[in-house]
Coordinates of C-alpha atoms in Angstrom, one line a residue:
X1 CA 10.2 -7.1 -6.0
X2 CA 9.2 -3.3 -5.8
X3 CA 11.8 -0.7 -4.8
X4 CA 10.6 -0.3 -1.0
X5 CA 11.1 3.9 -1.9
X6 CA 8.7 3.8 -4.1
X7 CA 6.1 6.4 -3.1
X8 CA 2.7 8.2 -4.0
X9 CA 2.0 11.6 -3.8
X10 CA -1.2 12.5 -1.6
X11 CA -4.4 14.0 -2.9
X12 CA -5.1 17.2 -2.6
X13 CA -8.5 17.4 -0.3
X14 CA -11.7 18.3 -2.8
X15 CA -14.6 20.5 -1.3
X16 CA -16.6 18.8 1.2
X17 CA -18.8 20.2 3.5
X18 CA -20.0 16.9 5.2
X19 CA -16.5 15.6 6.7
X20 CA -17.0 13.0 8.7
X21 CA -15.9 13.6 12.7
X22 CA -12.4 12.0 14.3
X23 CA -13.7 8.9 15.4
X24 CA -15.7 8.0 12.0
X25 CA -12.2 8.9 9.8
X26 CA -10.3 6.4 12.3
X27 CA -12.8 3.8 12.1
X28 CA -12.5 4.0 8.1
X29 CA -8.7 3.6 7.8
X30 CA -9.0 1.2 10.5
X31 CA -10.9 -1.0 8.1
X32 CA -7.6 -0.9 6.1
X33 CA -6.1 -2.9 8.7
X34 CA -9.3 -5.2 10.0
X35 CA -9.1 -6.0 5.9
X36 CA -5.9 -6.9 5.2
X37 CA -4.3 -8.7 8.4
X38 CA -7.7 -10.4 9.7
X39 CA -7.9 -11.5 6.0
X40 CA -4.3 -12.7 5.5
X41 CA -3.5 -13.8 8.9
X42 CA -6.7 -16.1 8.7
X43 CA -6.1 -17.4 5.5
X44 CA -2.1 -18.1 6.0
X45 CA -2.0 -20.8 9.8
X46 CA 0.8 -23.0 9.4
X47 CA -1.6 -25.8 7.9
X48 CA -2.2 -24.2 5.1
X49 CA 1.2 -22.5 3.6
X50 CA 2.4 -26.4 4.7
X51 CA 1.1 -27.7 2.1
X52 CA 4.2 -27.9 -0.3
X53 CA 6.3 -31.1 0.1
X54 CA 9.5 -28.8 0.8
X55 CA 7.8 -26.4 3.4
X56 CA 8.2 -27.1 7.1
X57 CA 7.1 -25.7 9.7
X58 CA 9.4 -23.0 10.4
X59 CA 8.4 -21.5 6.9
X60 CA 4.8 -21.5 7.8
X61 CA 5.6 -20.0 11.2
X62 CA 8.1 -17.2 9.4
X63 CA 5.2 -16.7 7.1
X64 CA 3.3 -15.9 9.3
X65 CA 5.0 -13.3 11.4
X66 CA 6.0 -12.0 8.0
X67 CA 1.9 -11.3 7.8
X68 CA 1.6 -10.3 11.6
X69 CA 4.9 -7.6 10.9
X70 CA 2.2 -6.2 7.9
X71 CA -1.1 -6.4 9.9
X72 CA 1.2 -4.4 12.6
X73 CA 2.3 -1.9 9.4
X74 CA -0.9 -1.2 8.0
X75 CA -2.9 -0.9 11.7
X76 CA 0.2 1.4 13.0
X77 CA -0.1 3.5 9.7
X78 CA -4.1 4.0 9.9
X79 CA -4.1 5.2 13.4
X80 CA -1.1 7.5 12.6
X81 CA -2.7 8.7 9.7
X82 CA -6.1 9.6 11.7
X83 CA -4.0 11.3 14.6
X84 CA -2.0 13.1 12.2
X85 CA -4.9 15.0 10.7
X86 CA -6.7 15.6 13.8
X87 CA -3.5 17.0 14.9
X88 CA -3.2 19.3 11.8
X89 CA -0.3 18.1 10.1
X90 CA -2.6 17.6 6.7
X91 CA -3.3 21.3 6.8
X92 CA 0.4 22.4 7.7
X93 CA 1.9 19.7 4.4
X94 CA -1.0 20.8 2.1
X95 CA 1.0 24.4 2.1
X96 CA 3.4 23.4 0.6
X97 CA 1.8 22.2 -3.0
X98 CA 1.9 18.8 -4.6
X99 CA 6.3 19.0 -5.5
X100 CA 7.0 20.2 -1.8
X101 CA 4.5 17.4 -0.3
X102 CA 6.3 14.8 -2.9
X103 CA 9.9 16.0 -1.6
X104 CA 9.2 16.5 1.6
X105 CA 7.0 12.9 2.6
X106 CA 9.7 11.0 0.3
X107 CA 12.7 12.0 2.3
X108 CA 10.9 11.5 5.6
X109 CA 9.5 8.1 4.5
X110 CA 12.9 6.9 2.7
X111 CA 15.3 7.7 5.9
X112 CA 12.7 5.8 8.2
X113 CA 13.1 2.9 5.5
X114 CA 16.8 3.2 6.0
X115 CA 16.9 3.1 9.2
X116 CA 14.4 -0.1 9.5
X117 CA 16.1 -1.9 6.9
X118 CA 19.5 -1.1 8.7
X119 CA 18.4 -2.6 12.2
X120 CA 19.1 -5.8 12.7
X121 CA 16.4 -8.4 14.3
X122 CA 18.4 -9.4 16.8
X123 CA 17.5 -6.0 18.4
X124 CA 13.5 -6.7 18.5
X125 CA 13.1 -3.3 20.1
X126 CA 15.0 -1.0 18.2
X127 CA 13.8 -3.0 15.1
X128 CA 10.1 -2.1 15.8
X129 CA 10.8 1.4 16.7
X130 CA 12.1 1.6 13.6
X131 CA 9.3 -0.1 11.8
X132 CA 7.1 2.1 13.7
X133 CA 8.7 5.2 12.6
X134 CA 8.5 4.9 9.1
X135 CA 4.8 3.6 9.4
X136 CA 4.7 6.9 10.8
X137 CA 5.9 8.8 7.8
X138 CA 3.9 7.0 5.6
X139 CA 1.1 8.1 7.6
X140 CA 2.1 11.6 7.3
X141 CA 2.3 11.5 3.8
X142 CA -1.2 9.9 3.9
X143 CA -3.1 12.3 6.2
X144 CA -4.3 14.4 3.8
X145 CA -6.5 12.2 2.4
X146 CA -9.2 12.0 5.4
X147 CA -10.6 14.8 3.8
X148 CA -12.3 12.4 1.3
X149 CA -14.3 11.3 3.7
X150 CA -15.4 8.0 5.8
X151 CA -17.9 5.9 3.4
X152 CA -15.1 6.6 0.2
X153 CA -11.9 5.3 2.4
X154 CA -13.8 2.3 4.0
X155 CA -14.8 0.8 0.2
X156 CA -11.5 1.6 -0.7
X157 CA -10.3 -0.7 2.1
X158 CA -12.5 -3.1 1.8
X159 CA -11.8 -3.4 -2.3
X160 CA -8.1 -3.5 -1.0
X161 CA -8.5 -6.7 1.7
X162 CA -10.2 -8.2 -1.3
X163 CA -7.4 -7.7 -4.1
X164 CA -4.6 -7.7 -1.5
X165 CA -5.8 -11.0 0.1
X166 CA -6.1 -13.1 -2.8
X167 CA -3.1 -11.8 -4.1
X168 CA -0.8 -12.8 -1.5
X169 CA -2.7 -16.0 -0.8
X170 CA -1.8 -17.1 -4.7
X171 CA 1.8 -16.1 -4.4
X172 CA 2.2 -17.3 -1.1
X173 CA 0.8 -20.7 -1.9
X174 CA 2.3 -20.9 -5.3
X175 CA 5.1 -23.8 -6.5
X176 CA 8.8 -22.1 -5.7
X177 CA 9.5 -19.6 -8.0
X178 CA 6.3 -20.1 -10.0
X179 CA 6.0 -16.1 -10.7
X180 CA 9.7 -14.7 -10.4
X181 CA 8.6 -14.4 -14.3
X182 CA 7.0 -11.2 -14.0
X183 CA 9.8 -9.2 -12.8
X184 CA 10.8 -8.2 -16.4
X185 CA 7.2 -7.4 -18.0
X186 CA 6.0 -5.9 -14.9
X187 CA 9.4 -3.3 -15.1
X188 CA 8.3 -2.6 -18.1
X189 CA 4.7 -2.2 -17.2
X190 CA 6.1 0.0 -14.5
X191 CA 8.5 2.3 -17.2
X192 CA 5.2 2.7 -19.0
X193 CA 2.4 3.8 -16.4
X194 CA 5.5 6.2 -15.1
X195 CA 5.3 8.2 -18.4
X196 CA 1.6 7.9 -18.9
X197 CA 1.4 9.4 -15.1
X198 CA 4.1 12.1 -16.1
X199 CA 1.9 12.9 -19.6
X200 CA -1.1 13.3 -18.0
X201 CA 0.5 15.7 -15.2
X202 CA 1.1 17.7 -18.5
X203 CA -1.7 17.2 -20.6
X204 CA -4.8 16.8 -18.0
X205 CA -7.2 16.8 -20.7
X206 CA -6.3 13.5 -21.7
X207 CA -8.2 10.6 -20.3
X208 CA -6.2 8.1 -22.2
X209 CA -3.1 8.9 -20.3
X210 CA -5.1 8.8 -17.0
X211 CA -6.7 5.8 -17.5
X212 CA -3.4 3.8 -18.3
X213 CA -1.9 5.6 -15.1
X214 CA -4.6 4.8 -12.8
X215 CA -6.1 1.2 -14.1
X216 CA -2.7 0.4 -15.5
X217 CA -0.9 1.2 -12.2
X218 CA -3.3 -1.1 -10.4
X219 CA -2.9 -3.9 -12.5
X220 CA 1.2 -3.2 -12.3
X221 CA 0.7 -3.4 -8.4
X222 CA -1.3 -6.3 -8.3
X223 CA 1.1 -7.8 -10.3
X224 CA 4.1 -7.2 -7.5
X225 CA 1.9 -8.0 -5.1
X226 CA 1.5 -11.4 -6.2
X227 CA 5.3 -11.1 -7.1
X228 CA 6.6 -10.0 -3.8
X229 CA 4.7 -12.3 -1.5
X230 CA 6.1 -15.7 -3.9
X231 CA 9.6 -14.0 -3.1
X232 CA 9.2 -13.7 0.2
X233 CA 7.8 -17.2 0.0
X234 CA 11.4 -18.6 -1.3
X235 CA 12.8 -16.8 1.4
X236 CA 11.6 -17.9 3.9
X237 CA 11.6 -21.7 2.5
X238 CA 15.5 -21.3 1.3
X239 CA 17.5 -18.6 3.8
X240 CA 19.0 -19.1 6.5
X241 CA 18.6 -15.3 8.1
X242 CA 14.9 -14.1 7.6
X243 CA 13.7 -10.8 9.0
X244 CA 10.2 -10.7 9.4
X245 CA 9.8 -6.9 9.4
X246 CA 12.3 -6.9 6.5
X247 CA 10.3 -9.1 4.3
X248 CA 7.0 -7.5 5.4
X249 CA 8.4 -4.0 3.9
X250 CA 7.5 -4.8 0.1
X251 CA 4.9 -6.3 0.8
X252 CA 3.2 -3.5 2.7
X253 CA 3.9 -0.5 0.3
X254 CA 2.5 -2.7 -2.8
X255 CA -1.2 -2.7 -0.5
X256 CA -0.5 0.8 0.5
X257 CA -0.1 1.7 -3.1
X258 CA -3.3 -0.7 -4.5
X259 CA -5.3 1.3 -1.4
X260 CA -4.4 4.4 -3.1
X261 CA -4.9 3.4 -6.6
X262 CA -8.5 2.3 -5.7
X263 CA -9.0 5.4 -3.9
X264 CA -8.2 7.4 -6.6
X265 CA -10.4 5.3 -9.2
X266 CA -13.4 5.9 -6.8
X267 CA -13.0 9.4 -6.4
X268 CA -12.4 9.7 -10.4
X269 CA -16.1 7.6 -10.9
X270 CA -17.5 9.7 -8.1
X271 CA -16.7 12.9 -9.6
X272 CA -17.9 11.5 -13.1
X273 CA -21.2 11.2 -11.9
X274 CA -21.3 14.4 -10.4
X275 CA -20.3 15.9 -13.3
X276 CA -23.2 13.7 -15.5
X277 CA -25.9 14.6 -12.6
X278 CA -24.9 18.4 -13.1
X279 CA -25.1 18.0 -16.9
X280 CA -28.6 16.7 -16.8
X281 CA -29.9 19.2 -13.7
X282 CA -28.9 21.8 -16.5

């Protein structure tokens, strides 16, 4: 699957002057989570994931605390991420420019990662504390972007459940191994949107290079998406150990990651038409 350190810079905030209050910003990222968990932990009961001859059902009931450990992730992280920016700490990481913001959120998030990956489930308490904390960093990395606004991060969301959902339902229900395939092309894939990302941080004119990073990127994560959740699906038909919070890790940063790809292929269209409404005002 994904490397779990993967990681996405946040967006600088653009000029708004109607920013939507506390309550409205938390009921948008919230919609994150009412999306994806009330999604995938209605489509995924025992009697459905049991539907392959070789499942039992302790792999439907590990699946599905494998989607209750990501409905946890992705609530945990949108409440974070509403506090966090109420609190100010959007303002305080915006100082530091998009390289400082990359440095700083990536270390934060990576030791939390670490630290969850390192706990062991035998320890439920310290193993959620740790989940917790690095749904926390994410969160922090993420605050900045309640300056888009409410309507913007709640059709991102709801775009997300969609993708995310259907996604995870194909690779979750999918023959064993049936898409272990795509881990070569979708490396690749990955190598590529990389430098068209890196190209258009140099050249910003060009809208080739920004449309293979953004549309290209989503199509990459979709791709693990479905990826990851078949793998975890193996897992947790074939191991013996199986962490839940473990196997929930890839899984959560490839919908964090489509969230963010939507959102920024919204607020590109959004600003288009801006731009073609100012063009024909003049």
């Amino acid at each position: 699957g994904t490397s779990a350190t993967q990681q996405i810079s946040p967006f600088s905030p653009p000029e708004m002057s109607d920013v939507l209050t506390w309550t409205g910003k938390a009921c948008a990222l919230g919609a994150v989570s009412i999306g994806v968990s009330g999604a995938l932990l209605t489509i995924f009961r025992p009697r459905v994931v049991r539907k392959a001859p070789e499942d039992t059902l302790e792999t439907s009931l590990r699946v599905r605390s494998v989607f209750t450990a990501l409905g946890y992730g992705i609530g945990t992280t949108a409440a974070i991420t509403s506090y966090l920016h109420s609190a100010g700490a959007a303002d305080w990481l915006l100082q530091f420019g998009p390289w400082g913001r990359f440095f700083i959120t990536l270390g934060c998030s990576t030791a939390a990662l670490f630290v969850t990956l390192g706990v062991p489930q035998q320890e439920p308490l310290k193993k959620l504390v740790a989940f917790t904390a690095f749904n926390a960093s994410i969160g922090f990395a993420l605050s900045p972007i309640i300056y888009i606004g409410g309507p913007l991060l709640a059709q991102a969301a709801i775009y997300t459940a969609g993708i995310a959902g259907a996604l995870a339902m194909v690779g979750v229900t999918a023959p064993s191994r049936r898409f272990f395939f795509l881990a070569g092309p979708l490396a690749m894939g990955m190598t590529a949107v990389s430098l068209a990302g890196i190209a258009s941080a140099f050249f910003p004119a060009s809208r080739g290079m920004s449309f293979v990073h953004l549309y290209g990127g989503l199509a990459i994560y979709g791709g693990y998406l479905l990826l990851d959740s078949n793998v975890m699906m193996e897992r947790a038909r074939r191991n013996k150990e199986f962490d839940p919070i473990n196997e929930s890790l890839t899984i959560y940063l490839d919908v964090i990651t489509v969230f963010l790809k939507i959102l920024r292929i919204l607020l590109e269209q959004q600003r288009e038409q801006e731009r073609r409404r100012r063009q024909g005002q003049d």
